[in-house]
Coordinates of N, CA, C and O in Angstrom, one line a residue:
M111 N 19.2 184.3 36.0 CA 19.4 184.0 37.4 C 20.9 183.2 37.5 O 21.1 182.2 36.7
S112 N 21.5 183.6 38.3 CA 23.2 182.9 38.4 C 22.8 181.5 39.0 O 22.3 181.3 40.0
K113 N 23.7 180.5 38.3 CA 23.7 179.4 39.1 C 24.9 178.9 39.1 O 25.4 178.2 38.4
K114 N 25.5 179.0 40.4 CA 27.1 178.4 40.4 C 27.1 176.9 40.8 O 26.2 176.2 41.2
K115 N 28.0 176.5 40.2 CA 28.3 175.0 40.5 C 29.0 174.6 41.4 O 30.2 175.4 42.0
H116 N 28.8 173.5 42.0 CA 29.6 173.2 43.1 C 30.1 171.7 42.8 O 29.4 170.9 42.6
S117 N 31.4 171.6 42.9 CA 32.0 170.2 42.6 C 32.6 169.7 43.6 O 33.2 168.5 43.6
S118 N 32.8 170.3 44.7 CA 33.4 169.4 45.9 C 32.5 169.0 47.0 O 31.1 168.7 46.6
A119 N 32.3 169.2 48.2 CA 31.6 169.0 49.2 C 30.1 169.6 49.3 O 30.3 170.9 48.7
C120 N 29.2 169.1 49.4 CA 27.9 169.5 49.3 C 27.6 170.9 50.0 O 28.0 170.7 51.4
P121 N 27.0 171.9 49.8 CA 26.9 173.2 50.7 C 26.1 172.9 52.1 O 26.2 173.4 52.7
C122 N 25.2 171.9 52.1 CA 24.3 171.5 52.8 C 24.9 171.2 54.2 O 24.3 170.8 55.3
G123 N 26.5 170.4 54.3 CA 27.0 170.3 55.4 C 27.3 168.9 55.3 O 28.2 168.2 56.1
L124 N 26.7 168.0 54.2 CA 26.9 166.6 54.6 C 28.4 166.4 53.8 O 28.7 167.3 52.9
T125 N 29.1 165.2 54.1 CA 30.3 165.0 53.5 C 30.4 164.5 52.0 O 31.2 164.6 51.4
A126 N 29.0 164.2 51.6 CA 28.9 163.8 50.0 C 29.2 165.0 49.2 O 29.1 165.8 49.6
S127 N 29.6 164.6 48.1 CA 29.9 165.5 46.7 C 28.4 166.2 46.6 O 27.3 165.7 46.7
F128 N 28.5 167.5 46.0 CA 27.1 168.0 45.5 C 26.3 167.1 44.6 O 25.3 167.1 44.8
A129 N 27.0 166.7 43.6 CA 26.3 165.7 42.8 C 25.6 164.5 43.3 O 24.5 164.3 43.1
D130 N 26.4 164.0 44.3 CA 25.8 162.8 45.0 C 24.9 163.2 46.2 O 24.2 162.2 46.7
C131 N 24.8 164.3 46.5 CA 23.9 164.7 47.6 C 22.8 165.7 47.1 O 22.0 165.2 46.6
C132 N 22.7 167.0 47.4 CA 21.8 167.8 47.0 C 21.7 168.1 45.4 O 20.4 168.3 44.9
G133 N 22.6 167.9 44.7 CA 22.7 168.2 43.3 C 21.6 167.3 42.6 O 21.0 167.8 41.7
R134 N 21.5 166.2 42.8 CA 20.7 165.3 42.2 C 19.1 165.6 42.2 O 18.3 165.5 41.5
Y135 N 18.6 166.3 43.5 CA 17.6 166.9 43.9 C 17.3 168.1 42.8 O 16.3 168.4 42.1
I136 N 18.4 169.0 43.2 CA 18.2 170.2 42.3 C 18.1 170.1 40.8 O 17.3 170.8 40.0
D137 N 18.8 169.3 40.2 CA 18.8 169.1 38.9 C 17.7 168.2 38.3 O 17.5 167.9 37.1
G138 N 16.8 167.7 39.3 CA 15.5 167.1 39.1 C 15.9 165.6 38.6 O 15.0 165.0 38.3
A139 N 17.0 164.9 39.0 CA 17.2 163.5 38.6 C 16.6 162.8 39.7 O 16.1 161.6 39.5
Q140 N 16.3 163.1 41.0 CA 15.6 162.4 41.8 C 14.6 163.3 42.6 O 15.2 164.6 42.7
L141 N 13.7 162.9 43.1 CA 12.9 163.5 44.2 C 13.4 163.6 45.6 O 14.0 162.6 45.9
A142 N 13.5 164.6 46.4 CA 14.2 164.5 47.6 C 13.1 163.3 48.5 O 12.0 163.6 48.6
P143 N 13.8 162.4 49.1 CA 13.0 161.4 49.8 C 12.3 162.1 51.3 O 11.6 161.2 51.6
T144 N 13.0 162.7 51.8 CA 12.5 163.4 53.2 C 12.3 164.7 53.2 O 13.0 165.4 52.5
A145 N 12.0 165.3 54.3 CA 11.4 166.8 54.5 C 12.9 167.4 54.6 O 13.3 168.4 54.1
E146 N 13.9 166.6 55.5 CA 15.3 167.1 55.7 C 16.1 167.2 54.6 O 16.6 167.9 54.1
S147 N 15.8 166.2 53.8 CA 16.8 166.1 52.2 C 16.1 167.3 51.5 O 16.9 168.1 51.0
L148 N 15.1 167.7 51.3 CA 14.5 168.9 50.7 C 14.9 170.1 51.4 O 15.4 170.8 50.7
M149 N 14.9 170.2 52.7 CA 15.3 171.3 53.3 C 16.8 171.6 53.0 O 17.3 172.7 52.8
R150 N 17.6 170.5 53.2 CA 19.1 170.8 53.0 C 19.3 171.3 51.3 O 20.0 172.0 51.2
S151 N 18.6 170.4 50.3 CA 18.5 170.8 49.0 C 18.2 172.4 48.7 O 18.8 173.0 47.8
R152 N 17.2 172.8 49.5 CA 16.7 174.3 49.2 C 17.9 175.2 49.8 O 18.0 176.2 49.3
Y153 N 18.5 174.8 51.1 CA 19.8 175.6 51.5 C 20.8 175.5 50.3 O 21.1 176.8 50.0
A154 N 21.0 174.6 49.8 CA 22.0 174.5 48.6 C 22.0 175.2 47.7 O 22.7 176.1 47.0
A155 N 20.3 175.2 47.5 CA 19.9 176.1 46.0 C 20.0 177.8 46.5 O 20.3 178.3 45.6
Y156 N 19.9 177.8 47.8 CA 20.2 179.4 48.4 C 21.6 179.7 48.1 O 21.9 180.7 47.5
T157 N 22.4 178.8 48.5 CA 23.9 179.2 48.2 C 24.3 179.4 46.6 O 25.4 180.2 46.4
M158 N 23.4 178.7 45.9 CA 23.8 179.0 44.3 C 22.8 180.0 43.6 O 22.7 180.0 42.4
N159 N 21.9 180.5 44.4 CA 21.0 181.7 43.9 C 20.0 181.0 43.0 O 19.7 181.7 41.8
N160 N 19.5 179.9 43.0 CA 18.6 179.1 42.1 C 17.3 179.3 42.5 O 16.5 178.3 43.1
G161 N 16.8 180.2 42.3 CA 15.6 180.8 42.5 C 14.5 179.6 41.8 O 13.3 179.4 42.4
D162 N 15.1 179.0 40.6 CA 13.9 178.3 39.8 C 13.5 176.8 41.0 O 12.4 176.7 41.0
Y163 N 14.6 176.4 41.3 CA 14.3 175.3 42.3 C 13.7 175.7 43.5 O 12.6 174.9 44.0
L164 N 14.1 176.7 44.2 CA 13.3 177.2 45.3 C 11.8 177.3 45.5 O 10.9 177.0 46.1
L165 N 11.3 178.1 44.2 CA 9.9 178.0 43.4 C 9.3 176.9 43.5 O 8.4 176.5 43.8
A166 N 10.1 175.9 42.5 CA 9.6 174.6 42.4 C 9.1 173.9 43.7 O 8.4 172.7 43.8
S167 N 10.3 173.9 44.6 CA 9.9 173.1 45.8 C 9.0 173.7 47.2 O 9.3 173.2 48.0
W168 N 8.6 174.9 46.6 CA 7.7 175.9 47.5 C 6.4 175.5 47.3 O 5.8 175.3 46.2
H169 N 5.5 175.0 48.4 CA 4.0 174.6 48.3 C 3.1 175.5 47.6 O 3.5 176.9 48.0
S170 N 2.2 175.4 46.7 CA 1.9 176.3 46.0 C 0.9 177.1 46.7 O 0.4 178.2 46.6
S171 N 0.6 176.8 48.0 CA -0.5 177.3 48.9 C 0.3 178.6 49.5 O -0.4 179.6 50.2
T172 N 1.7 178.8 49.6 CA 2.3 179.7 50.2 C 3.5 180.1 49.2 O 4.3 181.1 49.6
R173 N 3.7 179.6 48.2 CA 4.7 179.9 47.2 C 4.5 181.5 46.9 O 3.4 181.9 46.3
P174 N 5.6 182.4 46.7 CA 5.6 183.6 46.1 C 5.2 183.5 44.8 O 5.8 182.5 43.9
A175 N 4.9 184.6 44.1 CA 4.6 184.9 42.8 C 6.0 184.7 42.1 O 6.3 184.1 40.8
E176 N 7.1 185.5 42.5 CA 8.3 185.3 41.9 C 9.3 185.5 43.4 O 9.3 185.6 44.3
L177 N 10.8 185.4 43.1 CA 11.6 185.3 44.0 C 12.7 185.9 43.4 O 13.4 185.2 42.6
D178 N 13.2 187.2 43.9 CA 14.3 187.8 43.3 C 15.4 187.6 44.3 O 15.6 188.1 45.3
L179 N 16.7 186.9 43.7 CA 17.8 186.5 44.6 C 19.0 187.5 44.2 O 20.1 187.2 44.5
S180 N 18.7 188.5 43.3 CA 19.8 189.4 42.8 C 20.5 189.9 44.3 O 21.8 190.3 43.9
R181 N 19.6 190.5 45.0 CA 20.3 191.1 46.2 C 21.4 190.2 47.0 O 22.4 190.5 47.0
E182 N 20.7 188.8 47.2 CA 21.6 187.7 48.0 C 22.7 187.8 46.9 O 23.7 187.5 47.7
E183 N 22.9 187.3 45.5 CA 24.0 187.4 44.9 C 25.1 188.3 45.4 O 26.3 187.8 45.5
R184 N 24.7 189.3 45.3 CA 25.7 190.6 45.6 C 26.1 190.8 47.0 O 27.2 191.0 47.3
F185 N 25.3 190.6 47.8 CA 25.5 191.0 49.2 C 25.6 189.4 50.3 O 26.1 189.9 51.5
V186 N 25.1 188.6 49.8 CA 25.0 187.4 50.9 C 25.8 186.2 50.5 O 26.0 185.7 49.4
K187 N 26.7 185.8 51.5 CA 27.6 184.9 51.5 C 27.1 183.7 52.6 O 27.1 183.9 53.9
W188 N 26.5 182.3 52.1 CA 26.0 181.7 52.8 C 27.1 180.6 53.3 O 28.3 180.2 52.4
L189 N 27.3 180.4 54.7 CA 28.5 179.9 55.3 C 28.2 178.2 55.5 O 29.1 177.6 55.6
A190 N 27.0 178.1 56.5 CA 27.1 176.8 57.2 C 25.5 176.7 57.4 O 24.9 177.4 57.7
L191 N 25.2 175.2 57.7 CA 23.7 174.9 57.7 C 24.0 173.7 59.0 O 24.9 172.7 58.9
D192 N 23.3 173.9 60.0 CA 23.4 173.0 61.0 C 21.8 172.6 61.4 O 20.9 173.3 61.5
V193 N 21.4 171.3 61.0 CA 20.3 170.8 61.2 C 20.0 170.4 62.7 O 20.9 169.6 63.2
L194 N 19.1 171.1 63.5 CA 19.0 170.8 65.1 C 18.2 169.7 65.2 O 18.7 169.1 66.1
S195 N 17.0 169.7 64.7 CA 16.1 168.7 64.9 C 14.9 168.2 63.7 O 15.0 169.0 62.9
T196 N 14.5 167.0 63.7 CA 13.7 166.6 62.4 C 12.3 166.1 63.6 O 12.7 165.5 64.3
Q197 N 11.2 166.6 63.1 CA 9.9 165.7 63.4 C 9.2 165.2 62.5 O 8.8 165.9 61.4
A198 N 9.2 163.9 62.3 CA 8.3 163.2 61.2 C 9.0 163.6 60.0 O 10.5 163.7 60.0
G199 N 8.4 163.5 58.9 CA 9.4 164.1 57.6 C 10.0 162.8 56.8 O 10.9 163.2 55.9
S200 N 9.8 161.6 57.3 CA 10.4 160.1 56.7 C 9.8 160.0 55.2 O 8.8 160.4 54.9
A201 N 10.2 159.1 54.5 CA 9.7 158.7 53.3 C 8.4 158.3 53.5 O 7.3 158.1 52.6
S202 N 8.0 157.6 54.6 CA 6.5 157.3 54.9 C 5.5 158.2 55.5 O 4.4 157.9 55.5
D203 N 6.0 159.4 55.6 CA 5.2 160.7 56.3 C 4.5 161.1 55.3 O 5.1 161.4 54.1
D204 N 3.7 162.2 55.5 CA 3.1 163.3 54.6 C 3.6 164.6 55.1 O 3.2 165.8 54.3
A205 N 3.8 164.6 56.4 CA 4.4 165.9 56.8 C 5.3 165.8 57.7 O 5.9 164.8 58.2
G206 N 6.2 167.1 57.6 CA 7.5 166.9 58.8 C 7.9 168.2 59.0 O 7.3 169.3 58.4
V207 N 8.7 168.4 59.8 CA 9.4 169.7 60.7 C 10.8 169.4 60.7 O 11.2 168.4 61.2
V208 N 11.4 170.7 60.4 CA 12.9 170.6 60.4 C 13.1 171.7 60.9 O 13.0 172.9 60.6
E209 N 14.1 171.6 62.4 CA 14.8 172.9 62.8 C 16.2 172.9 62.3 O 16.8 172.1 62.2
F210 N 16.5 174.4 62.0 CA 17.9 174.4 61.6 C 18.4 175.9 61.8 O 17.7 176.8 62.2
V211 N 19.7 175.8 61.9 CA 20.3 177.4 62.0 C 21.3 177.5 60.6 O 22.2 176.5 60.5
A212 N 21.1 178.5 59.8 CA 21.9 178.8 58.6 C 22.7 179.9 58.7 O 22.1 181.0 59.5
R213 N 24.1 179.8 58.6 CA 24.8 180.9 59.2 C 25.2 181.8 57.7 O 25.4 180.8 56.5
Y214 N 25.5 183.1 57.7 CA 25.7 183.7 56.6 C 26.2 185.2 56.9 O 26.4 185.5 58.0
K215 N 26.5 185.5 55.8 CA 27.3 187.0 55.9 C 26.4 188.0 55.0 O 26.5 187.6 53.9
V216 N 26.2 189.3 55.4 CA 25.6 190.1 54.8 C 26.8 191.5 54.9 O 26.9 192.0 55.7
N217 N 27.4 191.7 53.5 CA 28.4 192.6 53.4 C 29.4 192.5 54.3 O 30.0 193.4 55.1
G218 N 29.7 191.3 54.8 CA 30.9 190.8 55.4 C 30.4 190.8 57.0 O 31.3 190.3 57.7
R219 N 29.2 190.8 57.4 CA 28.7 191.0 58.7 C 27.9 189.6 59.1 O 26.9 189.2 58.1
A220 N 28.5 188.9 59.9 CA 27.9 187.5 60.6 C 26.6 187.6 60.7 O 26.3 188.6 61.6
Q221 N 25.4 186.8 60.2 CA 24.3 186.7 60.5 C 23.8 185.2 60.8 O 24.7 184.3 60.6
R222 N 22.7 185.1 61.6 CA 22.2 183.7 61.4 C 20.8 183.5 61.3 O 20.2 184.7 61.7
L223 N 20.3 182.5 60.7 CA 18.8 182.4 60.6 C 18.6 181.0 61.4 O 18.9 179.9 60.9
H224 N 17.4 181.3 62.4 CA 16.9 180.1 63.1 C 15.8 179.7 62.7 O 15.2 180.8 62.9
E225 N 15.4 178.7 62.0 CA 14.1 178.6 61.5 C 13.4 177.3 61.9 O 14.4 176.0 61.9
V226 N 12.3 177.2 62.1 CA 11.4 175.8 62.4 C 10.5 175.7 61.0 O 9.6 176.5 60.9
S227 N 10.8 174.6 60.1 CA 10.3 174.8 58.8 C 9.2 173.7 58.7 O 9.7 172.3 59.2
R228 N 8.2 173.8 58.0 CA 6.9 172.9 57.8 C 7.0 172.5 56.5 O 7.2 173.3 55.4
F229 N 6.9 171.3 56.3 CA 6.9 170.5 54.8 C 5.9 169.7 54.8 O 5.0 169.1 55.7
R230 N 5.4 169.6 53.7 CA 4.1 168.4 53.3 C 4.4 167.6 52.0 O 5.2 168.1 50.9
K231 N 4.2 166.6 52.0 CA 4.3 165.8 50.8 C 3.0 165.3 50.1 O 2.2 165.2 50.8
E232 N 3.1 165.7 48.8 CA 2.0 165.4 48.1 C 2.2 164.8 46.7 O 3.2 165.1 46.3
D233 N 1.7 163.5 46.3 CA 1.9 162.8 45.1 C 3.3 162.4 45.3 O 4.0 162.4 44.2
G234 N 4.0 161.8 46.2 CA 5.2 161.6 46.7 C 6.2 162.4 46.4 O 7.5 162.0 46.6
R235 N 5.9 163.7 46.4 CA 7.1 164.8 46.7 C 6.7 166.1 47.8 O 5.7 166.3 48.0
W236 N 7.9 166.0 48.3 CA 7.9 166.9 49.4 C 8.0 168.5 49.0 O 8.8 168.8 47.8
F237 N 7.4 169.1 49.6 CA 7.4 170.6 49.5 C 7.4 171.5 50.8 O 7.2 171.1 51.7
Y238 N 8.4 172.6 50.5 CA 8.3 173.7 51.6 C 7.1 174.3 51.7 O 6.7 174.7 50.8
V239 N 6.5 174.4 53.2 CA 5.2 175.1 53.3 C 5.6 176.6 53.9 O 5.3 177.5 53.3
D240 N 6.1 176.5 54.9 CA 6.5 177.6 55.7 C 7.4 177.6 57.1 O 7.6 176.4 57.3
G241 N 7.6 178.6 57.8 CA 8.4 178.2 58.7 C 8.6 179.6 59.8 O 8.0 180.6 59.3
D242 N 8.9 179.4 61.0 CA 9.0 180.3 61.9 C 10.3 180.8 62.1 O 11.0 179.9 62.3
A243 N 10.8 181.9 61.8 CA 12.1 182.3 61.7 C 12.6 183.3 62.8 O 11.7 184.3 62.7
E244 N 13.9 183.3 63.0 CA 14.5 184.3 63.8 C 15.6 184.7 63.1 O 16.6 183.7 63.0
E245 N 16.0 186.1 62.9 CA 17.2 186.2 62.1 C 18.0 187.1 63.2 O 17.4 188.0 64.2
G246 N 19.4 187.2 63.3 CA 20.0 188.0 63.9 C 21.5 187.6 63.8 O 22.2 187.0 63.4

């Protein structure tokens, strides 16, 4: 699996560097403290084709057995993430919802993914559970 390095601004759209933002969660130095921070780090992981992190941060009840990102690496270019809203999902919650739009290109054609994602925290660690998505 290819894992691209990011040395400038974090791909999740926040102004911090990748290392100071999502990189610390992806490399395992820290746990994402909120549902939104986990969602942002998962987006960053998609931009890097980091399937290992995506699977590790996916709740066991809905996690696929494997995740093949080889097609994405060749054909998908992630462009931007916009978080539209969050419901709960703070450090003191056990569940949260994050609504976002991710923009990307497939073979040069602009696409967008609008998803309302559900997250659950277990033993102090946030996991992606599932989401309702519209692509187009």
